[in-house]
mmCIF file of C-alpha atoms in Angstrom:
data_model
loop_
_atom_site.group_PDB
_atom_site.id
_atom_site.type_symbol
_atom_site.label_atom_id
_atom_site.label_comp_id
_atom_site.label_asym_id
_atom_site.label_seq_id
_atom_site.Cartn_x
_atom_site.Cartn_y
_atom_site.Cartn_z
ATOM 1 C CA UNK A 51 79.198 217.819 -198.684
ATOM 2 C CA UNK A 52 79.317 218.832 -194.990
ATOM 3 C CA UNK A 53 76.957 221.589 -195.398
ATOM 4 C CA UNK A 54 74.335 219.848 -198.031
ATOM 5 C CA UNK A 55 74.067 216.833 -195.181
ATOM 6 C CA UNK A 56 73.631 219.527 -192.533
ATOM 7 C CA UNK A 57 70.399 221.218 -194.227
ATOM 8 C CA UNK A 58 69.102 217.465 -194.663
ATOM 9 C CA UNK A 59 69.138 216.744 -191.217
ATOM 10 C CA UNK A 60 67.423 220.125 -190.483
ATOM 11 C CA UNK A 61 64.606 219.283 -193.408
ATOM 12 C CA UNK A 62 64.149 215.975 -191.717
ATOM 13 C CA UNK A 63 64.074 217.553 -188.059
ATOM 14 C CA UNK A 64 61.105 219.647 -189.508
ATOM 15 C CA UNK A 65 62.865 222.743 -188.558
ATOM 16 C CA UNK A 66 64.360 225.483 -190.834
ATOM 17 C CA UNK A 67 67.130 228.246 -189.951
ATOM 18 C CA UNK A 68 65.315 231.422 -188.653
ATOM 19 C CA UNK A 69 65.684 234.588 -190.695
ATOM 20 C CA UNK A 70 67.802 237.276 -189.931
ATOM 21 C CA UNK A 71 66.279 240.603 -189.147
ATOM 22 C CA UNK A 72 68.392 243.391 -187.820
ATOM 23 C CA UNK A 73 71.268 241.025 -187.139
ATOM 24 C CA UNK A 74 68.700 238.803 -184.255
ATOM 25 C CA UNK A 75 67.572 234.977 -185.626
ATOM 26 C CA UNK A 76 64.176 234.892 -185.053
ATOM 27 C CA UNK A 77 62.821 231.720 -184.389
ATOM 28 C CA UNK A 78 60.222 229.861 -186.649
ATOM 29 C CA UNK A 79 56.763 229.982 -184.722
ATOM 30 C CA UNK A 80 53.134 228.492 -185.149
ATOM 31 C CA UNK A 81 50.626 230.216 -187.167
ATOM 32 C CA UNK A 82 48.136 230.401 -183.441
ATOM 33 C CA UNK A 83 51.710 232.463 -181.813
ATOM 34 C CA UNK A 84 50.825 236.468 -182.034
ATOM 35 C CA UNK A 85 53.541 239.022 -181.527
ATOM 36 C CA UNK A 86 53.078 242.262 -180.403
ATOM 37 C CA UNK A 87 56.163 244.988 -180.678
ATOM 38 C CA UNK A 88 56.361 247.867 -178.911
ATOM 39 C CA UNK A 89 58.212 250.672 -180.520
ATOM 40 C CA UNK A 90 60.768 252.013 -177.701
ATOM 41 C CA UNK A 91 61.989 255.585 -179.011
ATOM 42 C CA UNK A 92 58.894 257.021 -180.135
ATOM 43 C CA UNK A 93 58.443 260.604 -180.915
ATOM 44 C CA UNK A 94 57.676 263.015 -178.246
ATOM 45 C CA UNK A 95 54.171 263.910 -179.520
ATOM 46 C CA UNK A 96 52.837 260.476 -179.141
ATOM 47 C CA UNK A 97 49.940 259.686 -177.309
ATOM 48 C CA UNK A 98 48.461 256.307 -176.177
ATOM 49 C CA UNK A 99 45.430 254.906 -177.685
ATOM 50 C CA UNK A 100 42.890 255.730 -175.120
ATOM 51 C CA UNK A 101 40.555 252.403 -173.970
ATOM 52 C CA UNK A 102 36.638 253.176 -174.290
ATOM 53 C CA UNK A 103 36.451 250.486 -170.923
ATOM 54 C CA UNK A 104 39.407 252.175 -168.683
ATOM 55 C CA UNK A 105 41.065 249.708 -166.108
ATOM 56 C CA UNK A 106 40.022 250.351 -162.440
ATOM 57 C CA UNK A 107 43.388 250.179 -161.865
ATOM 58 C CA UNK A 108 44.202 254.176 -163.114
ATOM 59 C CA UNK A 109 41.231 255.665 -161.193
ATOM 60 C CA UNK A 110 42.006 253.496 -157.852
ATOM 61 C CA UNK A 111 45.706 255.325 -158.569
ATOM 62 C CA UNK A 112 43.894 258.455 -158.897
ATOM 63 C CA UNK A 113 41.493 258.401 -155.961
ATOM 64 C CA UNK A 114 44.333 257.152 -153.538
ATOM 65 C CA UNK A 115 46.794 260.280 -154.672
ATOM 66 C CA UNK A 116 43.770 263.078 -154.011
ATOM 67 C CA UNK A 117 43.372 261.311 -150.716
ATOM 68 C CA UNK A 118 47.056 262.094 -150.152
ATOM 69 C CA UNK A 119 47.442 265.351 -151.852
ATOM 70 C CA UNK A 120 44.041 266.221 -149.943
ATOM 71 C CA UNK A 121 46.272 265.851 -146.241
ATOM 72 C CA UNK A 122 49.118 268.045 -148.328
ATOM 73 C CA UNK A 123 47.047 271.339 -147.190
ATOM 74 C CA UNK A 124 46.669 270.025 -143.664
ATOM 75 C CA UNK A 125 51.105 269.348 -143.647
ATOM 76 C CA UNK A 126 51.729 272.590 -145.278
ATOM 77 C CA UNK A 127 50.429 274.613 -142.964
ATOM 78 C CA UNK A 128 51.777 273.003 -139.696
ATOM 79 C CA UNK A 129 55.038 272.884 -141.577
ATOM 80 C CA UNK A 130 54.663 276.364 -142.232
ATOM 81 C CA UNK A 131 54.056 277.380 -138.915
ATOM 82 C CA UNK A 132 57.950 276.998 -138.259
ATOM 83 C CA UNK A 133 59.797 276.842 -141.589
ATOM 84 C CA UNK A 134 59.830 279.633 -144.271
ATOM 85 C CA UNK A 135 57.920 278.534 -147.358
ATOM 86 C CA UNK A 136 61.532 277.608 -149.323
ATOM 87 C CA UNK A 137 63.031 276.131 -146.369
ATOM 88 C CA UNK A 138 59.885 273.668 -146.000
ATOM 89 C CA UNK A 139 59.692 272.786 -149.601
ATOM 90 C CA UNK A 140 63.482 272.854 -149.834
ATOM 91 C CA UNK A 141 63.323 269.838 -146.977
ATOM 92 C CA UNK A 142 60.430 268.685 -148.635
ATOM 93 C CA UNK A 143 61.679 267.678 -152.143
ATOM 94 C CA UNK A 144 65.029 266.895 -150.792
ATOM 95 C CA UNK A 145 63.369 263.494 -148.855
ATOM 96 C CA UNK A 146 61.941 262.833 -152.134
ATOM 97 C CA UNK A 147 64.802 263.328 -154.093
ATOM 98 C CA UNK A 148 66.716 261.079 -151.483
ATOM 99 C CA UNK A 149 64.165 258.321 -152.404
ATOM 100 C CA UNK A 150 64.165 258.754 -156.108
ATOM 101 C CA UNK A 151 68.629 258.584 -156.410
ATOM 102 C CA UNK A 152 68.566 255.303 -157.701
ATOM 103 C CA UNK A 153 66.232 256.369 -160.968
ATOM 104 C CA UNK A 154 68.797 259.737 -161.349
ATOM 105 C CA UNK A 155 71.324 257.480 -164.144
ATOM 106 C CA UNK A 156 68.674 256.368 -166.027
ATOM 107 C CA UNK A 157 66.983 259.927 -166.034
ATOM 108 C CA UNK A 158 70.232 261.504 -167.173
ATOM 109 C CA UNK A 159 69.761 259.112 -170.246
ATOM 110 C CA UNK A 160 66.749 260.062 -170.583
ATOM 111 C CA UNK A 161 67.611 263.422 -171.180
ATOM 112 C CA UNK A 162 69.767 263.375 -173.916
ATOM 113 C CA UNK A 163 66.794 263.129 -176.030
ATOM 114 C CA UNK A 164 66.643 267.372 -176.767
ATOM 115 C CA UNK A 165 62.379 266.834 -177.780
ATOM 116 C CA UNK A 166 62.377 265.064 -174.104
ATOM 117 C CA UNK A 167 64.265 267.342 -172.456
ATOM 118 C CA UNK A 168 62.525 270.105 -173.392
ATOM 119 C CA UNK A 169 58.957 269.269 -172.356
ATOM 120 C CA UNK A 170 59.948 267.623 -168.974
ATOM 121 C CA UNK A 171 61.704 270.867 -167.987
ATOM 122 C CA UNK A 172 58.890 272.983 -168.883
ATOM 123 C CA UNK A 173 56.966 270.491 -167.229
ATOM 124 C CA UNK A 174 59.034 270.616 -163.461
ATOM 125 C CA UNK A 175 59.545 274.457 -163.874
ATOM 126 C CA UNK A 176 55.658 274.786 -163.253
ATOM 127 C CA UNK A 177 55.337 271.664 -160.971
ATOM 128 C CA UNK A 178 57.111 271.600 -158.237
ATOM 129 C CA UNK A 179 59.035 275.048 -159.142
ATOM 130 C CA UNK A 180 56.459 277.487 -159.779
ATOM 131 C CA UNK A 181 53.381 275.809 -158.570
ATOM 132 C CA UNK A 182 54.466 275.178 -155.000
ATOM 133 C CA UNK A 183 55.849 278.585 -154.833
ATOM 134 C CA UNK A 184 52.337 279.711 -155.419
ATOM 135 C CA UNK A 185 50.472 277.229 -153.176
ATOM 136 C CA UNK A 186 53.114 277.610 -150.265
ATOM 137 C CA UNK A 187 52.337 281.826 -150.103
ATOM 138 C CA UNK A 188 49.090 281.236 -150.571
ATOM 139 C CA UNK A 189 48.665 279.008 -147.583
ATOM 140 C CA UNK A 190 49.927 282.027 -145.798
ATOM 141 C CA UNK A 191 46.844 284.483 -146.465
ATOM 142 C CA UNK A 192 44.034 281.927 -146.913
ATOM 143 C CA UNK A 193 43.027 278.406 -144.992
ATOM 144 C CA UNK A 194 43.722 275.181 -146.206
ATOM 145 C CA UNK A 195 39.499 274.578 -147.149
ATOM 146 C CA UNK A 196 39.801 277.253 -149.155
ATOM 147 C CA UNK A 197 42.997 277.054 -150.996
ATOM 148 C CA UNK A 198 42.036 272.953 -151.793
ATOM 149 C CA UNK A 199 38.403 274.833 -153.201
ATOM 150 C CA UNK A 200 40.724 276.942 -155.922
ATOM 151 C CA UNK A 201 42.313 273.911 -156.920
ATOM 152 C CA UNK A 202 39.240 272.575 -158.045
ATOM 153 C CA UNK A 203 39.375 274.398 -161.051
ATOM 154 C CA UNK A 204 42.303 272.614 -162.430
ATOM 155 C CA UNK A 205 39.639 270.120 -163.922
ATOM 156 C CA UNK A 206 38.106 272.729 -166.494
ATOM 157 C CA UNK A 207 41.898 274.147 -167.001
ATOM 158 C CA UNK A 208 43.464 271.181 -168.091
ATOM 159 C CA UNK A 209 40.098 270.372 -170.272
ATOM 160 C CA UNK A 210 40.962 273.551 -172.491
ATOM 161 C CA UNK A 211 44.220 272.916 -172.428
ATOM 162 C CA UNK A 212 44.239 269.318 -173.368
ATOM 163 C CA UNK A 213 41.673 270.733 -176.032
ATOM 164 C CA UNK A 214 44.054 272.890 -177.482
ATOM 165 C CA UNK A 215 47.829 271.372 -177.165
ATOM 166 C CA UNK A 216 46.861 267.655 -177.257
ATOM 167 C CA UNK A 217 43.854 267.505 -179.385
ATOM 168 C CA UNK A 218 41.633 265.251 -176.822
ATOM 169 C CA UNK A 219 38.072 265.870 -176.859
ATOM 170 C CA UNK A 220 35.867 265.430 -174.039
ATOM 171 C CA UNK A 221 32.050 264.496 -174.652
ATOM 172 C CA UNK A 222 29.216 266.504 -173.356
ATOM 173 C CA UNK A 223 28.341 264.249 -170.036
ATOM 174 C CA UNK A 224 31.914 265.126 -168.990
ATOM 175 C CA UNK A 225 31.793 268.881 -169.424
ATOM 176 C CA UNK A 226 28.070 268.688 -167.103
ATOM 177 C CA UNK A 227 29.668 266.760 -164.457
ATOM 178 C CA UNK A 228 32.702 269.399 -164.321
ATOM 179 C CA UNK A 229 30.306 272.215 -164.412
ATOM 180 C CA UNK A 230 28.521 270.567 -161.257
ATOM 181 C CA UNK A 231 31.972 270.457 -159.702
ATOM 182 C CA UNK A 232 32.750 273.567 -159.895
ATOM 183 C CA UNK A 233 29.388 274.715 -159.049
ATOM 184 C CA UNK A 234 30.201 272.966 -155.612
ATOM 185 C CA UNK A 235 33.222 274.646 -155.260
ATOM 186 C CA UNK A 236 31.915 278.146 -155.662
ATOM 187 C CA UNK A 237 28.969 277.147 -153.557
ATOM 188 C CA UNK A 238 31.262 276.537 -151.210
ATOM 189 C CA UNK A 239 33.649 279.341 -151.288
ATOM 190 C CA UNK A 240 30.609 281.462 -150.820
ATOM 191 C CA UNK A 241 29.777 279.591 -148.163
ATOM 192 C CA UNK A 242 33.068 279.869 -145.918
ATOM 193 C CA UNK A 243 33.804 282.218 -142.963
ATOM 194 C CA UNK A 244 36.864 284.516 -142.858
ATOM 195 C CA UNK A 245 39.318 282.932 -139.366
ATOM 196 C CA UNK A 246 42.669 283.670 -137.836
ATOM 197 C CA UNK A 247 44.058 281.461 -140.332
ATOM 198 C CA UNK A 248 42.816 282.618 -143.395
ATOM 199 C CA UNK A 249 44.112 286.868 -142.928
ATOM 200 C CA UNK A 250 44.015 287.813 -146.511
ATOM 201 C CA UNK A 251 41.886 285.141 -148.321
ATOM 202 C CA UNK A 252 41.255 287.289 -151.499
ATOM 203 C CA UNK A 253 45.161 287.413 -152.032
ATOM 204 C CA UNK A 254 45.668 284.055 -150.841
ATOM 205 C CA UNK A 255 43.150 282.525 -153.740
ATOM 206 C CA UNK A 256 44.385 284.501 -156.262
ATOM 207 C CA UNK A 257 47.543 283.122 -155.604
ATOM 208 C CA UNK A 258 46.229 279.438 -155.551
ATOM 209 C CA UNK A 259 44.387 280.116 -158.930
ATOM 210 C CA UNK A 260 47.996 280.937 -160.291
ATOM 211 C CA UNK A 261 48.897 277.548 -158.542
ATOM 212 C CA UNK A 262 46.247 276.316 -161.205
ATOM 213 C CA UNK A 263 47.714 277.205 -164.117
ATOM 214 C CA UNK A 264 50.986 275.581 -163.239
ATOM 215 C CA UNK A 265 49.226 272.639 -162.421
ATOM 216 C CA UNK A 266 48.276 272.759 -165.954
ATOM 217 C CA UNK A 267 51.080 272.940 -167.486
ATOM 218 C CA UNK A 268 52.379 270.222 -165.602
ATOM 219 C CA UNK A 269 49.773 268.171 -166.602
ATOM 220 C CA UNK A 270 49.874 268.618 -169.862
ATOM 221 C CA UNK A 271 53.374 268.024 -169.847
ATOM 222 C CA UNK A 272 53.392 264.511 -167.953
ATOM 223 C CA UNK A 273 50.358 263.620 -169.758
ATOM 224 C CA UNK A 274 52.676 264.116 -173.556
ATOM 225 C CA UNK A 275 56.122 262.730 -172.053
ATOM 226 C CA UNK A 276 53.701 259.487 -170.313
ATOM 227 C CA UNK A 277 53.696 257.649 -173.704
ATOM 228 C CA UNK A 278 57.477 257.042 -173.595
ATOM 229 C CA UNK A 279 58.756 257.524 -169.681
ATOM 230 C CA UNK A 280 57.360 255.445 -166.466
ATOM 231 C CA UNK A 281 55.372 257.053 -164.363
ATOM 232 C CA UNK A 282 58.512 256.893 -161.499
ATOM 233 C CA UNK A 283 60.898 258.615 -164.137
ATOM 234 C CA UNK A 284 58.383 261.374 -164.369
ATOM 235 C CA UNK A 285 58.588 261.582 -160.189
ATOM 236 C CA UNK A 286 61.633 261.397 -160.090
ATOM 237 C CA UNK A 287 62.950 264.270 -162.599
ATOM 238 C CA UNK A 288 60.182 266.748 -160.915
ATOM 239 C CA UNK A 289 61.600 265.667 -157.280
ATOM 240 C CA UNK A 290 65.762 266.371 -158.283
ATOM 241 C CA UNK A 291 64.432 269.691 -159.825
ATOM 242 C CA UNK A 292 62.476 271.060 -156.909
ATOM 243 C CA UNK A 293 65.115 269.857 -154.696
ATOM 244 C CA UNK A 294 67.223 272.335 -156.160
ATOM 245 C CA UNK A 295 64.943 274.748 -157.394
ATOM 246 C CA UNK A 296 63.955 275.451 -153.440
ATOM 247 C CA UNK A 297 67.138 274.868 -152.276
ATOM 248 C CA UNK A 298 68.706 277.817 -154.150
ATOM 249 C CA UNK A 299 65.718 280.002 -153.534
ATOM 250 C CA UNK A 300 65.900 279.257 -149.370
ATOM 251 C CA UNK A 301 69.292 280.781 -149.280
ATOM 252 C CA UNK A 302 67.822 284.248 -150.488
ATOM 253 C CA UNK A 303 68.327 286.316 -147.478
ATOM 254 C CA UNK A 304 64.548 287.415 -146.390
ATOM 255 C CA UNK A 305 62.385 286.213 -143.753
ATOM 256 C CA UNK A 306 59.082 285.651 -143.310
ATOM 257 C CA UNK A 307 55.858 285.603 -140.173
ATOM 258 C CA UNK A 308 55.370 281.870 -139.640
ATOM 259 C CA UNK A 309 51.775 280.925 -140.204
ATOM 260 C CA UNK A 310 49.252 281.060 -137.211
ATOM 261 C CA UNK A 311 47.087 277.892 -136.188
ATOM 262 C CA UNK A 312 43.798 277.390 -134.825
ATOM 263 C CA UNK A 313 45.483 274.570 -132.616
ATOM 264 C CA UNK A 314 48.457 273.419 -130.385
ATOM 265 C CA UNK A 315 50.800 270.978 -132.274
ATOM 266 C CA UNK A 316 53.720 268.990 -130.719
ATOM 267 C CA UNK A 317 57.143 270.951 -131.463
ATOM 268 C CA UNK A 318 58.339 267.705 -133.599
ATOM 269 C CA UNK A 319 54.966 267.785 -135.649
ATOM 270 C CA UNK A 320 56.263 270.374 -138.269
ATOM 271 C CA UNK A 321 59.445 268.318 -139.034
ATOM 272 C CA UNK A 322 57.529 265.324 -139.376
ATOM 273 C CA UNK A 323 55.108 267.156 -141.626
ATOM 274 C CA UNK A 324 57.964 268.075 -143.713
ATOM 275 C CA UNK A 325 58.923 264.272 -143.979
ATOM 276 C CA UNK A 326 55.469 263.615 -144.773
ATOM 277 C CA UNK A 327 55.409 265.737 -147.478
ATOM 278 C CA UNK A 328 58.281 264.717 -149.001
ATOM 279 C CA UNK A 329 58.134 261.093 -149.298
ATOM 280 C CA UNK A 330 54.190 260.116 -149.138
ATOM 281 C CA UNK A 331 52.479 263.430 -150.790
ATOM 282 C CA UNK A 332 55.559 264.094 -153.910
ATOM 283 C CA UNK A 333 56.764 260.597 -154.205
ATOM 284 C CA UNK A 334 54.172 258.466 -153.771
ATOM 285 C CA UNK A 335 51.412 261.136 -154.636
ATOM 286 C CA UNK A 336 52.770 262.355 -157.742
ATOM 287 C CA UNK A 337 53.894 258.376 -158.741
ATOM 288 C CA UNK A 338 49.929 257.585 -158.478
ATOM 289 C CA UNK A 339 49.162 260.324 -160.281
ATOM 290 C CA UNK A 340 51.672 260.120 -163.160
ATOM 291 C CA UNK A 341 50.536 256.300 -163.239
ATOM 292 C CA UNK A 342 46.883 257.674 -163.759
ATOM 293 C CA UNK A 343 47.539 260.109 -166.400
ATOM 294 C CA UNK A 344 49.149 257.718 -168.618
ATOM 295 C CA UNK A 345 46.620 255.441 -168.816
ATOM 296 C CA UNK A 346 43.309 257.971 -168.996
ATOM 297 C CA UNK A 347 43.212 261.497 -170.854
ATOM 298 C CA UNK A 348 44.622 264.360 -169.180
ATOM 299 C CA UNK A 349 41.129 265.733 -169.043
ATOM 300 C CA UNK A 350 39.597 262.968 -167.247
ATOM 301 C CA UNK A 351 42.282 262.370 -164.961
ATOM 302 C CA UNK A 352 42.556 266.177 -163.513
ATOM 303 C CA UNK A 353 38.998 265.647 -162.864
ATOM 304 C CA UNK A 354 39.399 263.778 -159.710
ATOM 305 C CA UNK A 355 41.003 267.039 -158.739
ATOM 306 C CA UNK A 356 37.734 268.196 -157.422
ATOM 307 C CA UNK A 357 37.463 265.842 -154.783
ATOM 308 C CA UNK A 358 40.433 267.950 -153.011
ATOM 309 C CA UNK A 359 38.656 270.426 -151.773
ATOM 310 C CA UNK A 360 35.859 267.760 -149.883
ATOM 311 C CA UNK A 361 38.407 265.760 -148.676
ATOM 312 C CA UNK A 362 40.720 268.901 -147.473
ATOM 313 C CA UNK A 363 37.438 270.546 -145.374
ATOM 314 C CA UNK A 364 37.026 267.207 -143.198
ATOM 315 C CA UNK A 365 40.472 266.738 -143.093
ATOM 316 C CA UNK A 366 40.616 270.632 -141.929
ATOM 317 C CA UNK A 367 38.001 269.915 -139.427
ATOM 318 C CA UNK A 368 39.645 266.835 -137.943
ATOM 319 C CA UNK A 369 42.844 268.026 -137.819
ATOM 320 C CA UNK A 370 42.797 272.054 -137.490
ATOM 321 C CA UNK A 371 39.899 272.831 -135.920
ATOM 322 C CA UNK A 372 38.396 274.674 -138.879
ATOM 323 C CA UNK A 373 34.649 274.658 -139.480
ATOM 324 C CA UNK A 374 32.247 273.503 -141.717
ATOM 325 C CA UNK A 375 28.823 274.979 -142.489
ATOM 326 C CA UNK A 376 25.392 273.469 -143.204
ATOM 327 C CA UNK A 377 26.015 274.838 -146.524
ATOM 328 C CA UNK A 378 29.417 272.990 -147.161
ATOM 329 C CA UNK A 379 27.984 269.923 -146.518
ATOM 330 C CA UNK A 380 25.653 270.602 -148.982
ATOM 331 C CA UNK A 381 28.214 271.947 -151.803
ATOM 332 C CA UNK A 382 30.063 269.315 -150.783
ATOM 333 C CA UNK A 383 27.835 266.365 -152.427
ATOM 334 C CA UNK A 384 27.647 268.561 -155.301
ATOM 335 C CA UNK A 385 31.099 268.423 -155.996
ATOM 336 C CA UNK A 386 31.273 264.139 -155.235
ATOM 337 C CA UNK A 387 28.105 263.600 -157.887
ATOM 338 C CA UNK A 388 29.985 266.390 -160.484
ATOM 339 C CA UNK A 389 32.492 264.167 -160.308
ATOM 340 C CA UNK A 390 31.002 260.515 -160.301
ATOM 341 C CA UNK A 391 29.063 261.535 -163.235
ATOM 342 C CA UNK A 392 32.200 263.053 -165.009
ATOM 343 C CA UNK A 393 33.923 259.243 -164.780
ATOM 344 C CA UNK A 394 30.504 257.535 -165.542
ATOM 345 C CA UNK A 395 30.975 254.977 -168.496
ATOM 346 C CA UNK A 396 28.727 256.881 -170.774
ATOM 347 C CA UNK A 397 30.954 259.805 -170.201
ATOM 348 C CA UNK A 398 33.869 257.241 -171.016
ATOM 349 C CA UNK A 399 31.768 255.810 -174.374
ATOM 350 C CA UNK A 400 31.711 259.913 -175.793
ATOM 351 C CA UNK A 401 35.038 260.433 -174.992
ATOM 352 C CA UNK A 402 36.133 257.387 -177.216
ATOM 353 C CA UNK A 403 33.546 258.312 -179.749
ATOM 354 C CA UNK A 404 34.837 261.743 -179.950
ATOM 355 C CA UNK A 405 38.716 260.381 -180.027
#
């Protein structure tokens, strides 16, 4: 019959009807074709494999969002110097939010998952919520040197952390090259000088250490969701959320000193710092940094962390007049070779060992 000649033809064709899986043919295929499927709903605890020989691409990611995160300290405190801390963070994750609108329907998708939408709120409610409430009044009591110094401890935070919640395991070449780090920063918090700009800096780093241990929980966070949301997504839920987070909290009816400077700015400067922050330093920052974490351990990436503080004292000194002692310099280089031997490969080849 009909059907009988049809399967002849096919035999003589050297071809054969696919099989049906899931109600897709699926084509017949040489035995040198390899297929690789990647499971899209996968459970919230997953966590990518992590490569013993890391792409340069992550740590390129990295090193480009400290640079900008390093200038944050700088914008904060001209911006601060006219707004009210949740008027400048209101304005700054609104231009973020603005750039991140066309991700919003696919995040609202994304949070119908309840195991998803439970980690990434815990994760925005300490980063931008919490975290910048804590950086923004401590900027207030202590200088921008100082407060990036604090935030070097985030590396040695997240460490324990990921040690704890995540299960990743860091090998002993690591843990010497964040002991170095931190060392440096120490060294050179001892090392600073008490200014105009820095009236309370006891208070003021006690309040950027609490800044720390939102930062952890944020990265920890990211670092659990990054195995089944891009990088973007990530920015983009964190952005909507301090948008209205800050928002709310600048219609609170107190006021605030605005923060004194060393230097003379232009009057459009703070607005423009504000902008700044908003779409280069949470948008782009944050998408570098999300982009890193997903591809390296949490650990490892919060490392780069300590180069904040380095970068933040030249910036300080280019931009605000602040100064740098002998000593600095020196604590300085501590904190680059604490961290350059923290990403060496052997510290890469006992990490894997250890996974």
């Amino acid at each position: 019959g009909p059907t009988r000649r049809r399967k002849q033809a096919r035999a003589a064709a050297g071809t054969s009807r696919a099989p049906l899986r899931h109600g897709y043919p699926l084509r017949a295929m040489g035995r040198k074709t390899r297929i690789s499927i990647q499971p899209i709903n996968k459970p919230a605890g997953f966590i990518m494999p992590l490569s013993p020989r890391s792409p340069v691409l992550p740590h390129f990611a990295l090193l480009l969002s400290m640079l900008i995160w390093s200038s944050t300290f700088i914008g904060l405190k001209i911006a601060l110097s006219v707004y009210s801390p949740a008027v400048a963070m209101a304005l700054r994750m609104g231009a973020a939010a603005l750039f991140c609108l066309p991700f919003l329907p696919r995040l609202v998708r994304t949070l119908k998952d309840p195991a998803v939408r439970g980690v990434l709120l815990l994760g925005v409610l300490c980063e931008p919520c919490l975290y910048f409430l804590s950086e923004t009044s401590a900027l207030r009591y202590t200088s921008s040197a100082q407060a990036g110094m604090v935030l070097a401890l985030l590396p040695l935070s997240v460490a324990a952390g990921a040690r704890v919640f995540l299960g990743e395991r860091m090998g002993s070449r690591a843990w010497l090259g964040f002991a170095l780090a931190v060392s440096g920063v120490i060294w050179i918090s001892f090392g600073g000088e008490v200014s105009e700009s820095s009236p309370a800096p006891l208070l003021g780093n006690a309040l950027e250490a609490l800044a720390v241990l939102c930062a952890t929980g944020y990265t920890l966070c990211m670092r659990k969701l990054s195995a089944t949301i891009p990088p973007l997504l990530l920015t983009a839920g964190m952005s909507f959320a301090g948008a209205l987070f800050f928002s709310a909290l600048s219609l609170l009816p107190f006021s605030v000193e605005p923060v004194r400077l060393a230097v003379n700015v232009p009057d459009w400067m703070p607005l423009a710092a504000v902008l700044y922050l908003g779409i280069v330093a949470t948008f782009g920052g944050y998408g570098l940094y999300n982009y890193g974490i997903a591809r390296l351990s949490a650990a490892r990436a919060a490392a780069y962390t300590n180069l904040i503080p380095v970068i933040t004292l030249f910036m300080g000194v280019l931009c605000l007049s602040e100064h740098i002692t002998p000593v600095q310099y020196l604590a300085a280089a501590l904190v680059v070779a604490g961290v350059l031997l923290s990403q060496s490969e052997r510290a890469m080849r006992e990490e894997h060992a250890h996974a």
